[in-house]
Amino acid sequence: MALNEALNEQKSVLVAALEQDDTGPLEELLPELRAADIAEILEGILEEDDDASTVFSLLNLLSIERRANVYGYLPAEAQEELAEAMSDETLLALFEEMGSDERADLFNLLDEDRREGLLRRMARQEREDIKRLASYEEGTAGAVMTSDYVAIPSGMTVSQALMRVRQTAPDAETVYQIYVLDEEGRLAGTMSLRQLMVARPGARVDDLMIKDVISVRVDDPQEEAARLVARYDLLAVPVIDAEERLVGIVTYDDAMDVAESEATEDIHKGMSIGQLEDGVSRVPLWSLYRKRVIWLVLLVFANLFSGAGIAYFEDIITAQVALVFFLPLLIGSGGNAGAQAATLMVRGMAIGDVGLKDWGKLLGRELLVAGSLGVTMAVAVAPIGILRGGEAVAMVVAMSMVTIVLFGSLLGMCLPFLLNRVGWDPATASAPLVTTLIDASGVLIYFSIATAILSGL
Amino acid sequence: MALNEALNEQKSVLVAALEQDDTGPLEELLPELRAADIAEILEGILEEDDDASTVFSLLNLLSIERRANVYGYLPAEAQEELAEAMSDETLLALFEEMGSDERADLFNLLDEDRREGLLRRMARQEREDIKRLASYEEGTAGAVMTSDYVAIPSGMTVSQALMRVRQTAPDAETVYQIYVLDEEGRLAGTMSLRQLMVARPGARVDDLMIKDVISVRVDDPQEEAARLVARYDLLAVPVIDAEERLVGIVTYDDAMDVAESEATEDIHKGMSIGQLEDGVSRVPLWSLYRKRVIWLVLLVFANLFSGAGIAYFEDIITAQVALVFFLPLLIGSGGNAGAQAATLMVRGMAIGDVGLKDWGKLLGRELLVAGSLGVTMAVAVAPIGILRGGEAVAMVVAMSMVTIVLFGSLLGMCLPFLLNRVGWDPATASAPLVTTLIDASGVLIYFSIATAILSGL
C-alpha cells in the first residue's frame, strides 16, 4: 500500500513517539487523524514490521468506537493478522462497536473453533445477526449489506417516525432513508429523512411514502446493488429475502467500493488475469501466478495455429525472406486495432451503454472506422515496404494491412457479442485472446495475399 | 443505448399510445416510471427516430419539475438536440427547476448567441450562478459541483440550524450535510444532519461541528473530489475557491459518475484509445477514428524495429526457416505476459494501491512470478519445438520463451513506474505499447539465442 508523503510523515512521528514512550505527539496527532488515514498508517507499519505490537500500542490509544471504525478500513489480510493476536474479550468488545456488515466480514476471517467460541459468548440478538450476515455467499448483495438501518412499522405518524430516527441515529449506518415494514416484516415503502422533515408532523407516513421501492434480492450479485444505487442516485438500496422481508441495506459508500473492485476486475480480465483476492502488492505470489498462467498457457497452444500457418507457407517465405520483416508489424497492428474494438464493446456492455441489439448498428460503425484506420496504416507502412522489399512487397504489405486491421477490428468487435450470446462473460474477449486470434488469421491473410501477388511475378 | 426488455416494452406502449392519442396508458404508466428510466426511453426514441416530436409530446405530459429531473439523466447529445428545438420560454422554465450543476452543463451546450439571450432574461441571482458554474473548465471539481447546498452562518444554535435545513430542503441537492461559514464566506466547519438531530436544541453549532473539513479546490481535477468522497465515505465534498470561500459541493452520486467515467477512460487508455466525449455507440465516427488512429500509427513505426531486427538476422532465418514458425508465438506470449504486468501496475496506481516506492518490492515479486510463468510456458512449448524443428530448435524456443516472458514482464512492470517518474500518466503504458516494445526486443532475444546455439551446430 502506498502511503502519500503527509501520511508517511505522520506515521514516522507516531512510531518514533511510541518507541520513546513520548505521549505528547500521540495525544496531539491521533485525534486529528481520520479513521481511513489511521488504517493506512497501521497497514504501512504492518508491512514494514512483522511484529504487530506497535500497531496494537497505537490501537490501544484509541477509544473502542474509533478502533472499530479504523478496523473497518483495514484490508482483510491485516484484519485477520490483528484478530489472531487479540484476546476474545477485546474482539467481542470490538464486534459490539463495528458496523454489522464489517463485523460479519471480520468474523468470516476467523477459524471455525474461534468463531464457535465467540458466538457462545455473544448476546442472542448479536449472535443471530452475525450468523445471518456471515452466511451469505461472497459477491452477493447479502454479503455487502448492513443490518443497521432505520425501519418503522406501518401506521406511524411523521412525528413518531422522526422520534424513531432520533433514537436509532447513533447506531444506524444511514438515517437518511427510512424503510416502512408491514406486519410480516415485508418492505411496504420508503421515505427520505428530507421528506419527513418537511412533512406535517401529524401526517401519516403511509400516505407519504414511496410504495414502489427499488430493491435487490439477498442473493443477487453485489454489482446489481451497486448498479441500482448509481443509476437511481440512491443513498442505499434495500435488500429483501425470498419472502420480500427487509433483511438489510447496501449503502452508497459500499456500492462505490463494489463499483471500484468491479472495475479493477474488468480491467484485469481485459488482460486475461483472473480475479485477485487482494491488491496486487499483497496477494500471495502463488495466487498471482495461477491467476495469470492459465490463459497464457492456453494462448501458447492457440498461437500454434500461427506457426502451422507459417509452416504451410514455407515456400513463399523461403523465396521472399523480406516478407518476414513485416510479419510482427502486420499481426501486431491487427491485434492492436482488434483489442481496441473489443475493449470498446466490453466496457460499453459493462456500463450498460451497449446491448445485444445494438450489434448491427455498431458493426456498420466499426466497418467505417476500421476501414479508415486500415487505410491510414497502410499508407504509413507502404514507403517502408518499397524501401525494404520493392514495389511488389510494398503492395502486398499495404493490402495485408488494410485487410488484417479491418478483419481484426471486426473480429474484436463481434467476439464480445458472440460470447454474450452463448452466455459467457463478454470480458473473456480479452486483449491477449483477441490478439492471439488475429495473429493466426493475420498470418493466413498476409501469406495468402503474398502468394497470390508474388507467385504471379 | 441499450434498453433492457422491460424498458423497451414500456417504450413501445408509450409510443403506441401517443400515436393513437390514447391517454389511458400514458396516464397510467408515466407516473410509475422513474426519471432515469424515462430518460433512457426518450433516448431510445431519439435514436430510432430523428424527429424529436414524439419525445416532446412525452415530455409535455410531465410536470416541469419532473421534466427537469428527466433532463438531467439524458446524455449531452440528446440534451443539446432537444434544447435546440425548445423555445426560450420553455428552456428558462426548465432552468429554474434543474439542479444548478446540470443547468450549467446544459447551458454550456448552447451556442453563444442563445446563451446571451437567455442570460438577459434571467433573474440576477440565477444569472450569476449559471455564469459562475458554467465558467469552470471541464474535468475540474468546479465543473461537476452544485451550488445547491445548505450553508448556515457561524453562531447559530442547533434548533436554528434545523429550521434552516427545513427551509432549504426542497431546493438543496443534499440536506444531510450542513456547512458553516464565517463572515467572509469561508468554510469554518461542517455537521451532519444526523448529528444535528441528536444534539441538544439549544447547543451552539460552532461547538459541535467538525472544524477540520476535507475539501477540494475549485480547480482541482474532478477525480480528486471523487477520490475523497470514496476514501472517507462522504456524502459530499465541499469545494472552495482560492480565498477558501465555499463555492459548491460535489455530491456522492456525481462522484460515482466521475469514478465510472474515469474507469472507462482508464480502460480505453489501456488499449491506447483517447478520451471519448460520449458513449461508444454515440460518439461521432470521425472522433472515434482520431482517438484510435494516433497510437496505432505511432506503433506501426515502432514495430519497424522488429522488422529491422529480423532483417539483421536474415542469414539464420534462411538457414532455419522453422524458426519463423515460433516467432508469433514467442513475441505474442511475451507481449501477453508484459501487458498483464503493466495492467496490474497501472490499475494499482490508479486506485492508490501501488506507489512509486513500492517499486523494489514489486520488482522482486514480478521476478518470481514471471520466472515461473516463463518456465511453465517453455515446458508447454518444448514438445512442439521438438516435433516441428528438432531438439536444437526446441531448446532455442524454450530458452527464448523463458527469457522473453521474463524480460517482457519486467519491462511491462517497470514502464508505468518510469512514466510516472518523468511526470507522464502511467496508463500510457498501454497493452499495445507494451506488446510493441516486446515484439522488437523479443525478435532480438529469439534470434540472438538461435544464432548462439544453432550456428555452433
Tab-separated table of C-alpha atoms in Angstrom, chain B residues 48-454:
chain	number	residue	atom	x	y	z
B	48	GLU	CA	-34.724	5.317	-33.784
B	49	ASP	CA	-36.467	8.436	-34.902
B	50	ASP	CA	-34.718	11.601	-35.988
B	51	ASP	CA	-37.838	13.610	-35.326
B	52	ALA	CA	-37.944	14.847	-31.726
B	53	SER	CA	-41.723	15.461	-31.741
B	54	THR	CA	-42.615	12.185	-30.007
B	55	VAL	CA	-40.122	12.970	-27.297
B	56	PHE	CA	-41.591	16.432	-26.831
B	57	SER	CA	-45.105	15.052	-26.632
B	58	LEU	CA	-43.955	12.731	-23.854
B	59	LEU	CA	-42.003	15.418	-22.029
B	60	ASN	CA	-45.010	17.745	-22.151
B	61	LEU	CA	-47.055	15.196	-20.244
B	62	LEU	CA	-44.693	15.548	-17.285
B	63	SER	CA	-44.735	18.293	-14.687
B	64	ILE	CA	-41.958	20.836	-15.142
B	65	GLU	CA	-40.154	19.535	-12.001
B	66	ARG	CA	-40.230	16.027	-13.352
B	67	ARG	CA	-39.165	17.177	-16.784
B	68	ALA	CA	-36.161	18.937	-15.271
B	69	ASN	CA	-35.314	15.763	-13.423
B	70	VAL	CA	-35.552	13.587	-16.542
B	71	TYR	CA	-33.479	16.102	-18.455
B	72	GLY	CA	-30.569	15.668	-16.064
B	73	TYR	CA	-30.337	11.974	-16.965
B	74	LEU	CA	-30.129	12.493	-20.729
B	75	PRO	CA	-26.716	12.313	-22.440
B	76	ALA	CA	-25.266	15.630	-23.628
B	77	GLU	CA	-26.056	14.942	-27.283
B	78	ALA	CA	-29.753	14.382	-26.616
B	79	GLN	CA	-29.944	17.391	-24.288
B	80	GLU	CA	-28.454	19.573	-26.977
B	81	GLU	CA	-30.793	18.276	-29.666
B	82	LEU	CA	-33.884	18.851	-27.530
B	83	ALA	CA	-32.760	22.259	-26.292
B	84	GLU	CA	-32.310	23.459	-29.847
B	85	ALA	CA	-35.919	22.618	-30.617
B	86	MET	CA	-37.230	24.311	-27.449
B	87	SER	CA	-38.460	27.879	-27.142
B	88	ASP	CA	-36.540	30.236	-24.865
B	89	GLU	CA	-39.544	30.332	-22.517
B	90	THR	CA	-39.611	26.560	-22.050
B	91	LEU	CA	-35.866	26.453	-21.595
B	92	LEU	CA	-35.977	29.182	-18.941
B	93	ALA	CA	-38.738	27.351	-17.070
B	94	LEU	CA	-36.673	24.179	-17.216
B	95	PHE	CA	-33.568	26.010	-15.991
B	96	GLU	CA	-35.442	27.196	-12.939
B	97	GLU	CA	-36.234	23.631	-11.892
B	98	MET	CA	-32.944	21.947	-12.759
B	99	GLY	CA	-30.126	21.335	-10.300
B	100	SER	CA	-27.533	24.079	-10.597
B	101	ASP	CA	-24.807	21.727	-11.847
B	102	GLU	CA	-26.949	20.131	-14.545
B	103	ARG	CA	-28.298	23.502	-15.569
B	104	ALA	CA	-24.786	24.856	-16.080
B	105	ASP	CA	-23.845	21.798	-18.145
B	106	LEU	CA	-26.873	22.245	-20.381
B	107	PHE	CA	-26.171	25.978	-20.673
B	108	ASN	CA	-22.681	25.181	-21.903
B	109	LEU	CA	-24.132	23.083	-24.737
B	110	LEU	CA	-25.995	26.044	-26.250
B	111	ASP	CA	-24.473	28.359	-28.824
B	112	GLU	CA	-23.216	31.705	-27.691
B	113	ASP	CA	-25.962	33.916	-29.105
B	114	ARG	CA	-28.618	31.879	-27.411
B	115	ARG	CA	-26.715	31.886	-24.123
B	116	GLU	CA	-26.521	35.682	-24.177
B	117	GLY	CA	-30.208	35.972	-24.937
B	118	LEU	CA	-31.172	33.591	-22.138
B	119	LEU	CA	-28.920	35.269	-19.586
B	120	ARG	CA	-30.587	38.620	-20.233
B	121	ARG	CA	-33.973	37.152	-19.337
B	122	MET	CA	-32.877	35.557	-16.057
B	123	ALA	CA	-33.127	36.917	-12.545
B	124	ARG	CA	-29.842	38.350	-11.334
B	125	GLN	CA	-29.038	35.616	-8.814
B	126	GLU	CA	-29.797	32.824	-11.245
B	127	ARG	CA	-27.720	34.530	-13.931
B	128	GLU	CA	-24.691	34.908	-11.675
B	129	ASP	CA	-24.973	31.306	-10.530
B	130	ILE	CA	-25.205	29.915	-14.027
B	131	LYS	CA	-22.384	32.106	-15.345
B	132	ARG	CA	-20.138	31.108	-12.477
B	133	LEU	CA	-20.800	27.369	-12.679
B	134	ALA	CA	-20.558	27.344	-16.454
B	135	SER	CA	-17.171	29.044	-16.328
B	136	TYR	CA	-15.191	26.209	-14.778
B	137	GLU	CA	-13.064	24.155	-17.073
B	138	GLU	CA	-14.334	20.690	-17.888
B	139	GLY	CA	-12.773	17.996	-15.742
B	140	THR	CA	-12.380	20.221	-12.671
B	141	ALA	CA	-14.252	19.924	-9.391
B	142	GLY	CA	-15.894	23.253	-10.259
B	143	ALA	CA	-17.462	21.771	-13.367
B	144	VAL	CA	-19.210	18.938	-11.503
B	145	MET	CA	-20.127	20.746	-8.289
B	146	THR	CA	-23.571	22.063	-7.445
B	147	SER	CA	-24.315	25.328	-5.673
B	148	ASP	CA	-27.499	23.905	-4.107
B	149	TYR	CA	-26.132	23.129	-0.652
B	150	VAL	CA	-27.191	24.061	2.872
B	151	ALA	CA	-24.931	26.680	4.425
B	152	ILE	CA	-25.504	28.444	7.723
B	153	PRO	CA	-23.654	31.372	9.255
B	154	SER	CA	-21.418	30.716	12.217
B	155	GLY	CA	-23.089	31.309	15.580
B	156	MET	CA	-26.419	29.504	15.113
B	157	THR	CA	-27.979	27.156	17.634
B	158	VAL	CA	-28.920	23.599	16.726
B	159	SER	CA	-32.620	24.418	16.531
B	160	GLN	CA	-31.971	27.445	14.315
B	161	ALA	CA	-29.861	25.277	12.065
B	162	LEU	CA	-32.598	22.633	11.859
B	163	MET	CA	-35.081	25.327	10.903
B	164	ARG	CA	-32.754	26.433	8.125
B	165	VAL	CA	-32.458	22.862	6.887
B	166	ARG	CA	-36.246	22.570	6.726
B	167	GLN	CA	-36.472	25.782	4.713
B	168	THR	CA	-33.765	24.756	2.273
B	169	ALA	CA	-34.865	21.124	1.922
B	170	PRO	CA	-36.925	21.479	-1.275
B	171	ASP	CA	-34.052	23.061	-3.229
B	172	ALA	CA	-30.779	21.686	-1.904
B	173	GLU	CA	-29.091	18.747	-3.606
B	174	THR	CA	-28.410	17.238	-0.187
B	175	VAL	CA	-29.612	18.465	3.198
B	176	TYR	CA	-27.734	15.778	5.084
B	177	GLN	CA	-24.502	17.723	5.410
B	178	ILE	CA	-24.598	21.303	6.637
B	179	TYR	CA	-21.741	23.730	6.038
B	180	VAL	CA	-20.934	26.532	8.470
B	181	LEU	CA	-19.490	29.738	7.014
B	182	ASP	CA	-17.676	32.608	8.717
B	183	GLU	CA	-18.371	36.272	7.908
B	184	GLU	CA	-16.182	36.151	4.790
B	185	GLY	CA	-17.985	33.099	3.449
B	186	ARG	CA	-15.057	30.835	4.299
B	187	LEU	CA	-15.785	27.263	5.273
B	188	ALA	CA	-15.498	27.163	9.080
B	189	GLY	CA	-16.877	23.716	9.758
B	190	THR	CA	-19.403	21.051	8.880
B	191	MET	CA	-22.005	18.993	10.649
B	192	SER	CA	-24.203	16.140	9.535
B	193	LEU	CA	-27.970	16.315	9.857
B	194	ARG	CA	-27.735	13.156	11.918
B	195	GLN	CA	-25.556	14.934	14.483
B	196	LEU	CA	-27.886	17.941	14.426
B	197	MET	CA	-30.914	15.766	15.105
B	198	VAL	CA	-29.498	14.104	18.194
B	199	ALA	CA	-27.930	17.303	19.585
B	200	ARG	CA	-29.476	19.448	22.293
B	201	PRO	CA	-31.612	22.095	20.503
B	202	GLY	CA	-30.032	24.944	22.452
B	203	ALA	CA	-26.425	23.886	21.800
B	204	ARG	CA	-24.301	26.014	19.509
B	205	VAL	CA	-23.387	24.501	16.167
B	206	ASP	CA	-19.908	26.011	16.403
B	207	ASP	CA	-19.186	23.891	19.466
B	208	LEU	CA	-20.304	20.670	17.830
B	209	MET	CA	-19.147	20.977	14.240
B	210	ILE	CA	-16.090	19.318	12.730
B	211	LYS	CA	-13.621	22.092	12.057
B	212	ASP	CA	-11.010	20.158	10.120
B	213	VAL	CA	-13.093	19.761	6.961
B	214	ILE	CA	-11.963	17.710	3.976
B	215	SER	CA	-12.383	19.879	0.887
B	216	VAL	CA	-11.140	20.352	-2.677
B	217	ARG	CA	-10.212	23.448	-4.611
B	218	VAL	CA	-12.492	24.514	-7.395
B	219	ASP	CA	-9.747	23.925	-9.981
B	220	ASP	CA	-8.700	20.526	-8.612
B	221	PRO	CA	-9.378	17.649	-11.013
B	222	GLN	CA	-12.801	16.074	-10.589
B	223	GLU	CA	-11.134	12.728	-9.844
B	224	GLU	CA	-9.691	14.228	-6.685
B	225	ALA	CA	-13.191	15.099	-5.462
B	226	ALA	CA	-14.403	11.595	-6.344
B	227	ARG	CA	-11.399	10.017	-4.617
B	228	LEU	CA	-12.029	11.896	-1.370
B	229	VAL	CA	-15.727	11.032	-1.354
B	230	ALA	CA	-14.857	7.344	-1.798
B	231	ARG	CA	-11.954	7.296	0.637
B	232	TYR	CA	-13.689	8.993	3.538
B	233	ASP	CA	-17.214	7.726	2.743
B	234	LEU	CA	-18.514	11.280	2.426
B	235	LEU	CA	-21.995	12.283	1.317
B	236	ALA	CA	-20.460	15.291	-0.399
B	237	VAL	CA	-17.133	17.065	-0.504
B	238	PRO	CA	-17.175	20.880	-0.223
B	239	VAL	CA	-15.443	22.879	-2.955
B	240	ILE	CA	-13.596	26.072	-2.014
B	241	ASP	CA	-12.056	28.850	-4.088
B	242	ALA	CA	-8.594	30.407	-3.740
B	243	GLU	CA	-9.850	32.553	-0.827
B	244	GLU	CA	-11.166	29.416	0.945
B	245	ARG	CA	-14.750	30.512	0.389
B	246	LEU	CA	-17.279	27.744	-0.078
B	247	VAL	CA	-18.481	27.813	-3.685
B	248	GLY	CA	-20.153	24.423	-4.096
B	249	ILE	CA	-20.266	20.751	-3.183
B	250	VAL	CA	-19.667	17.558	-5.162
B	251	THR	CA	-22.241	15.006	-4.017
B	252	TYR	CA	-21.650	11.251	-3.791
B	253	ASP	CA	-23.857	10.490	-6.801
B	254	ASP	CA	-21.838	12.820	-9.019
B	255	ALA	CA	-18.670	11.333	-7.524
B	256	MET	CA	-19.898	7.877	-8.582
B	257	ASP	CA	-20.456	9.124	-12.127
B	258	VAL	CA	-16.964	10.629	-12.172
B	259	ALA	CA	-15.461	7.373	-10.884
B	260	GLU	CA	-17.280	5.383	-13.565
B	261	SER	CA	-16.173	7.622	-16.399
B	262	GLU	CA	-12.620	7.654	-15.030
B	263	ALA	CA	-12.610	3.857	-15.024
B	264	THR	CA	-13.867	3.840	-18.606
B	265	GLU	CA	-11.172	6.311	-19.579
B	266	ASP	CA	-8.522	4.139	-17.908
B	267	ILE	CA	-9.786	1.005	-19.638
B	268	HIS	CA	-9.712	2.751	-23.005
B	269	LYS	CA	-6.290	4.200	-22.304
B	270	GLY	CA	-5.113	0.661	-21.585
B	271	MET	CA	-5.716	-0.014	-25.289
B	272	SER	CA	-4.305	3.337	-26.441
B	273	ILE	CA	-7.728	4.802	-27.137
B	274	GLY	CA	-8.013	8.522	-26.361
B	275	GLN	CA	-10.733	10.006	-24.178
B	276	LEU	CA	-14.124	9.779	-25.927
B	277	GLU	CA	-16.572	12.623	-25.395
B	278	ASP	CA	-19.571	10.271	-25.349
B	279	GLY	CA	-20.522	6.574	-25.250
B	280	VAL	CA	-19.026	4.332	-27.943
B	281	SER	CA	-22.377	3.915	-29.680
B	282	ARG	CA	-22.984	7.668	-29.876
B	283	VAL	CA	-19.597	9.308	-30.345
B	284	PRO	CA	-19.125	10.696	-33.891
B	285	LEU	CA	-17.234	8.322	-36.195
B	286	TRP	CA	-14.610	10.895	-37.071
B	287	SER	CA	-13.821	11.374	-33.389
B	288	LEU	CA	-13.660	7.612	-32.781
B	289	TYR	CA	-11.234	7.325	-35.699
B	290	ARG	CA	-8.993	10.089	-34.366
B	291	LYS	CA	-8.950	8.679	-30.828
B	292	ARG	CA	-7.814	5.304	-32.110
B	293	VAL	CA	-5.537	6.128	-35.026
B	294	ILE	CA	-2.786	8.171	-33.364
B	295	TRP	CA	-1.229	5.403	-31.326
B	296	LEU	CA	-1.908	2.773	-33.952
B	297	VAL	CA	0.184	4.696	-36.478
B	298	LEU	CA	2.876	5.504	-33.924
B	299	LEU	CA	3.065	1.802	-33.149
B	300	VAL	CA	3.385	0.976	-36.857
B	301	PHE	CA	6.631	2.918	-36.813
B	302	ALA	CA	7.728	1.424	-33.500
B	303	ASN	CA	7.066	-2.027	-34.925
B	304	LEU	CA	9.528	-1.340	-37.707
B	305	PHE	CA	12.259	-2.073	-35.184
B	306	SER	CA	11.054	-5.674	-35.142
B	307	GLY	CA	11.374	-5.682	-38.918
B	308	ALA	CA	14.866	-4.223	-38.750
B	309	GLY	CA	15.806	-6.874	-36.187
B	310	ILE	CA	14.586	-9.621	-38.451
B	311	ALA	CA	16.466	-8.159	-41.418
B	312	TYR	CA	19.640	-8.231	-39.330
B	313	PHE	CA	19.169	-11.941	-38.689
B	314	GLU	CA	18.282	-12.811	-42.299
B	315	ASP	CA	21.036	-15.440	-42.574
B	316	ILE	CA	19.982	-17.586	-39.657
B	317	ILE	CA	16.351	-17.356	-40.804
B	318	THR	CA	17.193	-18.514	-44.325
B	319	ALA	CA	19.219	-21.377	-42.821
B	320	GLN	CA	16.463	-22.399	-40.400
B	321	VAL	CA	13.031	-21.370	-41.676
B	322	ALA	CA	11.469	-23.443	-38.876
B	323	LEU	CA	12.481	-20.621	-36.533
B	324	VAL	CA	9.852	-18.384	-38.162
B	325	PHE	CA	7.077	-20.786	-37.103
B	326	PHE	CA	7.655	-19.865	-33.471
B	327	LEU	CA	8.084	-16.138	-33.953
B	328	PRO	CA	4.420	-15.068	-33.463
B	329	LEU	CA	4.121	-17.450	-30.520
B	330	LEU	CA	7.180	-16.145	-28.696
B	331	ILE	CA	6.609	-12.438	-29.169
B	332	GLY	CA	2.890	-12.918	-28.585
B	333	SER	CA	3.463	-14.722	-25.281
B	334	GLY	CA	5.962	-12.121	-24.116
B	335	GLY	CA	3.514	-9.402	-25.086
B	336	ASN	CA	0.670	-11.036	-23.170
B	337	ALA	CA	2.718	-11.502	-20.000
B	338	GLY	CA	4.103	-7.969	-20.276
B	339	ALA	CA	0.670	-6.425	-20.850
B	340	GLN	CA	-0.589	-8.282	-17.773
B	341	ALA	CA	2.247	-6.935	-15.639
B	342	ALA	CA	1.737	-3.370	-16.911
B	343	THR	CA	-2.016	-3.514	-16.352
B	344	LEU	CA	-1.603	-4.752	-12.785
B	345	MET	CA	0.698	-1.811	-12.001
B	346	VAL	CA	-1.347	0.864	-13.800
B	347	ARG	CA	-4.587	-0.149	-12.079
B	348	GLY	CA	-2.807	-0.496	-8.739
B	349	MET	CA	-1.529	3.055	-9.104
B	350	ALA	CA	-4.940	4.372	-10.181
B	351	ILE	CA	-6.663	3.066	-7.049
B	352	GLY	CA	-3.800	4.093	-4.769
B	353	ASP	CA	-2.759	0.533	-4.020
B	354	VAL	CA	0.706	0.877	-5.577
B	355	GLY	CA	3.066	3.824	-5.094
B	356	LEU	CA	6.428	4.804	-6.517
B	357	LYS	CA	8.298	3.499	-3.500
B	358	ASP	CA	6.782	0.029	-3.756
B	359	TRP	CA	8.814	-0.437	-6.910
B	360	GLY	CA	11.597	-2.522	-5.395
B	361	LYS	CA	9.296	-4.909	-3.599
B	362	LEU	CA	7.065	-5.353	-6.639
B	363	LEU	CA	10.066	-5.926	-8.891
B	364	GLY	CA	11.137	-8.818	-6.695
B	365	ARG	CA	7.644	-10.272	-6.759
B	366	GLU	CA	7.359	-9.909	-10.539
B	367	LEU	CA	10.754	-11.576	-10.991
B	368	LEU	CA	9.492	-14.668	-9.180
B	369	VAL	CA	6.054	-14.785	-10.777
B	370	ALA	CA	7.247	-14.004	-14.320
B	371	GLY	CA	10.098	-16.515	-13.980
B	372	SER	CA	7.608	-19.218	-13.056
B	373	LEU	CA	5.288	-18.176	-15.875
B	374	GLY	CA	8.162	-18.315	-18.369
B	375	VAL	CA	9.251	-21.778	-17.245
B	376	THR	CA	5.669	-23.081	-17.392
B	377	MET	CA	5.196	-21.742	-20.904
B	378	ALA	CA	8.581	-23.084	-22.019
B	379	VAL	CA	7.602	-26.538	-20.786
B	380	ALA	CA	4.317	-26.243	-22.682
B	381	VAL	CA	6.015	-25.273	-25.926
B	382	ALA	CA	9.084	-27.542	-25.849
B	383	PRO	CA	7.430	-30.741	-27.168
B	384	ILE	CA	6.043	-28.824	-30.123
B	385	GLY	CA	9.504	-27.410	-30.761
B	386	ILE	CA	10.909	-30.952	-30.985
B	387	LEU	CA	8.077	-32.001	-33.267
B	388	ARG	CA	8.435	-29.108	-35.673
B	389	GLY	CA	12.126	-28.297	-35.663
B	390	GLY	CA	14.069	-30.947	-33.768
B	391	GLU	CA	15.804	-30.833	-30.416
B	392	ALA	CA	18.097	-27.900	-31.118
B	393	VAL	CA	15.218	-25.671	-32.252
B	394	ALA	CA	13.158	-26.823	-29.244
B	395	MET	CA	15.978	-25.756	-26.944
B	396	VAL	CA	16.197	-22.357	-28.646
B	397	VAL	CA	12.438	-21.883	-28.409
B	398	ALA	CA	12.228	-22.937	-24.757
B	399	MET	CA	15.141	-20.726	-23.704
B	400	SER	CA	13.731	-17.828	-25.678
B	401	MET	CA	10.321	-18.312	-24.093
B	402	VAL	CA	11.707	-18.032	-20.561
B	403	THR	CA	13.844	-15.022	-21.467
B	404	ILE	CA	11.183	-13.160	-23.437
B	405	VAL	CA	8.406	-13.730	-20.886
B	406	LEU	CA	10.685	-12.673	-18.043
B	407	PHE	CA	12.026	-9.663	-19.906
B	408	GLY	CA	8.571	-8.680	-21.186
B	409	SER	CA	7.012	-8.917	-17.739
B	410	LEU	CA	9.747	-6.826	-16.134
B	411	LEU	CA	9.503	-4.259	-18.915
B	412	GLY	CA	5.715	-4.136	-18.570
B	413	MET	CA	6.016	-3.809	-14.813
B	414	CYS	CA	8.670	-1.077	-14.836
B	415	LEU	CA	7.255	1.066	-17.643
B	416	PRO	CA	4.368	2.574	-15.595
B	417	PHE	CA	6.849	3.493	-12.837
B	418	LEU	CA	9.219	5.092	-15.333
B	419	LEU	CA	6.415	7.068	-16.964
B	420	ASN	CA	5.141	8.176	-13.567
B	421	ARG	CA	8.666	9.180	-12.610
B	422	VAL	CA	9.064	11.507	-15.585
B	423	GLY	CA	5.642	13.023	-14.924
B	424	TRP	CA	3.605	11.138	-17.541
B	425	ASP	CA	0.386	9.268	-16.933
B	426	PRO	CA	1.394	5.666	-16.080
B	427	ALA	CA	-1.628	4.498	-18.093
B	428	THR	CA	0.331	5.448	-21.232
B	429	ALA	CA	1.949	2.024	-20.692
B	430	SER	CA	-0.943	0.512	-22.639
B	431	ALA	CA	-1.146	-3.066	-23.839
B	432	PRO	CA	-0.439	-2.041	-27.471
B	433	LEU	CA	2.638	-0.029	-26.473
B	434	VAL	CA	3.987	-2.768	-24.207
B	435	THR	CA	3.403	-5.526	-26.762
B	436	THR	CA	5.044	-3.474	-29.500
B	437	LEU	CA	8.136	-2.899	-27.372
B	438	ILE	CA	8.248	-6.596	-26.541
B	439	ASP	CA	7.808	-7.532	-30.209
B	440	ALA	CA	11.007	-5.688	-31.078
B	441	SER	CA	13.045	-6.932	-28.122
B	442	GLY	CA	11.606	-10.429	-28.499
B	443	VAL	CA	12.893	-10.653	-32.063
B	444	LEU	CA	16.388	-9.704	-30.890
B	445	ILE	CA	16.346	-12.137	-27.962
B	446	TYR	CA	14.993	-15.034	-30.017
B	447	PHE	CA	17.352	-14.765	-32.977
B	448	SER	CA	20.367	-13.989	-30.773
B	449	ILE	CA	19.770	-17.168	-28.808
B	450	ALA	CA	19.181	-19.018	-32.092
B	451	THR	CA	22.431	-17.700	-33.559
B	452	ALA	CA	24.402	-18.627	-30.442
B	453	ILE	CA	23.061	-22.162	-30.257
B	454	LEU	CA	22.428	-23.126	-33.873
